[in-house]
Structure formats: structure tokens, C-alpha cells
């Protein structure tokens, strides 16, 4: 076993419940091998401005597995390969500052980087691997849309929160005989919407995998009305789009952002339902509530397993790979096989079938 390894760990993209558990497991597993771990603050910012590096001793991470958020901070704007920099004239230009990251990484004598992130951040990690940084990736997203791993941590927590929200909407929707439309996260894949919608007994679930037809949605609500069900719950993933249309976004977005900020489908669907059914309709966006707070036991355990596996794979020299759950094992999958691969819900899956068989409309 190599001795005296110096490991850097960072987080990228949106936070997800379980990030602190990953950090805890990385630090403790490394410590038990007599290795040192340093936390890089705010994604790659800590490798550009090295004041933002913190030595993570076991005392700093004991029992943080239950805490939401991340003690290291994260961002979805800090891509060192495309960094927005404001020049002397006050204009923002995009520059590649990745060499500086590599130089600082080497100067500080790090042996490897554990990069925790979603698709965008793992792509950056892979680009650094190609520039000579030994990298182990850890998959993270509440959306659960990353290829190669059966599940990502944060997803179970998000589904639990969304399900509880839907449960609560039933009583108010029933009292007012209203249609309630709830927009949940899920950019490219509808895992949160489908799992929480089925569990929370939604009437309609709209997901990015199935373009929806407003007429079908309205007909379904009116059929319920004829059977005496005078209220309805609609769950829409933020990435769901009408047939022939595109997912709604919030305009140009923020400078340097790695992705487009989606949102607005819930409001759109609510407006259309009110127009075609004449029913009192309200919409709400669950938003970042789905990412906040403590991870569930499932997410905590998965995160701890991923963190420990990352250090195990460092010991085995499996650089350039990502930790992935392939039950019952946690495996190392080459990053190049993972990048850009979105895991959508298979249309023939048992969960989709279940939704249809218990009478949920999927908008088609
Ligand atoms: O990718 C995870 C995610 O939570 C998406 O579901 C959502 O579209 C996005 O992040 C929101 O990003 P932000 O935190 O920047 O608002």
C-alpha cells in the first residue's frame, strides 16, 4: 500500500444530501491508511486561490454524515476550462485557467483528486485526468440521471421530500376541490417525479421521457371528476415538455453556469388545466427544498460507501474512473464511459408500467 498519500477532495455542481457523508468516509478511510486529505473549497476555486484549502482531520468530519449541504461548498459556475473573468474594461470574457489548477495541484504535491459531482463536474474531472491529474470521480445528483451507477445519493432524500409534499397537497386540494400542480426537479430524467408521484398517489405525472399532450391531461382530470373525484394532483418534472415543444427555462441564465436553469412547466400546465377544465388550479415549485436537509439513511449509507470506495480505488491505482453502484457491489467505471451518458427512465420499465396500471396518466 502506498504510504503518505496526499488526497484532495472537492465538490462540484448543485449540492445533494450525502456530500458530507462522502467527505467523512474519504477522510476516515484515508486516515486509517495513514494518508492525508485536504478539502478544496468551492469546487476548483480552492485550486486557483489556494487559501481556500483546508486540512481535513478526522475531528473535522466526525458525525457530519447526517448533515445536509457540504462543509466544502460547491458551485455550478466554476469550470476552470471556461472561467468567466472580468477584464480591466469591465467586460466579462471566458478564459481557460485549467493550467493554473494543474500547476497548483502539483506544487502542493497532491497525489490525487477525489472529485464529487454530477455530469458537468465529472466531465471537468475527466478533462483534468487527461491533463495529468490522477482522479477518482464520485457521482452525485438528486436527479439520479447519471449513467453507469444504478442510483446516486441525494435521490432517495429528494423523493422522500417530494412524496411528503404531495401527501400534504391532497388535503388542501380536496378541501378546495382544486387541481394542484407541483413542479419537482429532474432536468433530463423524471425519476423524482415518477417515484414521488406514484408513492404520493398523483393523478398525472409528467416526465421528460414522455412528451405530454395537454388534452390527454385535461381529459384524465375530467374523467376523475365524472367518477366523483373533485380534485387532482399533477406532478411535473422541470424538464417535462409538451409534444413538439421544449422544456421551459428561465432565460439566458447566469454567467459561467454549466447548464441552463429550467423552470416554469408547473405554472404552464396549471394555466392550461384551468383554461381547458375550468377548475380552480394552483401550482407550486418544490425547488431546493428537495436538496436541503439531512440525507435519509439510504443516502447516508450510499455516500459513506462511495467515499470509502473512492479511497479503496486510489489504493488500487484505479485513476480516471468513477465509483458506481452495481448492486451488490460498488465498482470503478472508466470516466470516459460515463461522461455525457444520461440515464433516463426506460419506457418499458416496471415503474412506468405500475403507474399506468394503477391509473396514473403520464400525459400521453
Ligand atoms: O442537477 C441538479 C439540480 O438540482 C437540477 O434538478 C436543477 O435543475 C438544478 O440542479 C438547479 O440548480 P441551481 O441550484 O443552480 O438552482
XYZ file of N, CA and C in Angstrom, residues 165-174 178-182 197 200-205 221 229 231-235 360:
90
model
N -44.512 16.182 0.362
C -45.190 17.392 -0.130
C -46.489 17.015 -0.850
N -46.423 15.964 -1.683
C -47.625 15.545 -2.425
C -48.692 15.057 -1.436
N -48.264 14.281 -0.446
C -49.213 13.821 0.591
C -49.956 15.021 1.186
N -49.204 16.065 1.486
C -49.810 17.238 2.125
C -50.742 17.978 1.169
N -50.425 17.927 -0.111
C -51.266 18.648 -1.068
C -52.650 18.025 -1.200
N -52.748 16.709 -0.957
C -54.051 16.041 -1.100
C -55.123 16.722 -0.252
N -54.803 17.001 1.016
C -55.870 17.505 1.892
C -56.317 18.904 1.478
N -55.367 19.756 1.109
C -55.782 21.119 0.718
C -56.482 21.097 -0.647
N -55.977 20.238 -1.562
C -56.637 20.152 -2.879
C -58.072 19.641 -2.719
N -58.226 18.622 -1.851
C -59.562 18.035 -1.639
C -60.503 19.066 -1.024
N -59.677 21.516 -5.855
C -58.777 22.165 -6.805
C -57.868 21.152 -7.501
N -57.254 21.613 -8.560
C -56.126 20.874 -9.140
C -54.858 21.541 -8.618
N -53.974 20.746 -8.045
C -52.686 21.267 -7.586
C -51.598 20.690 -8.486
N -50.795 21.564 -9.051
C -49.686 21.107 -9.904
C -48.386 21.376 -9.165
N -47.613 20.333 -8.941
C -46.346 20.529 -8.249
C -45.180 20.212 -9.191
N -44.449 10.721 -7.421
C -45.829 10.807 -7.912
C -46.595 9.511 -7.679
N -47.004 9.111 -3.869
C -47.922 10.085 -3.280
C -49.303 10.081 -3.920
N -49.578 9.085 -4.744
C -50.892 8.935 -5.375
C -51.287 10.153 -6.216
N -50.392 10.566 -7.098
C -50.726 11.650 -8.022
C -51.669 11.109 -9.103
N -52.420 12.007 -9.713
C -53.320 11.602 -10.803
C -52.610 11.661 -12.146
N -51.684 12.634 -12.256
C -50.954 12.826 -13.514
C -49.479 13.029 -13.165
N -48.602 12.380 -13.925
C -47.154 12.592 -13.740
C -46.555 12.909 -15.111
N -58.292 14.430 -16.014
C -58.811 15.130 -14.831
C -60.344 15.172 -14.880
N -64.323 12.254 -8.260
C -63.105 12.765 -7.624
C -62.943 14.227 -8.026
N -60.964 16.627 -7.058
C -59.677 17.326 -7.011
C -58.639 16.441 -7.687
N -57.509 17.035 -8.029
C -56.457 16.231 -8.674
C -55.077 16.786 -8.335
N -54.123 15.867 -8.348
C -52.726 16.257 -8.114
C -51.935 15.920 -9.375
N -51.210 16.911 -9.864
C -50.344 16.709 -11.037
C -48.899 16.946 -10.595
N -48.012 16.003 -10.915
C -46.585 16.180 -10.613
C -45.855 16.348 -11.948
N -52.592 6.056 -13.345
C -51.976 7.397 -13.406
C -51.766 7.771 -14.873
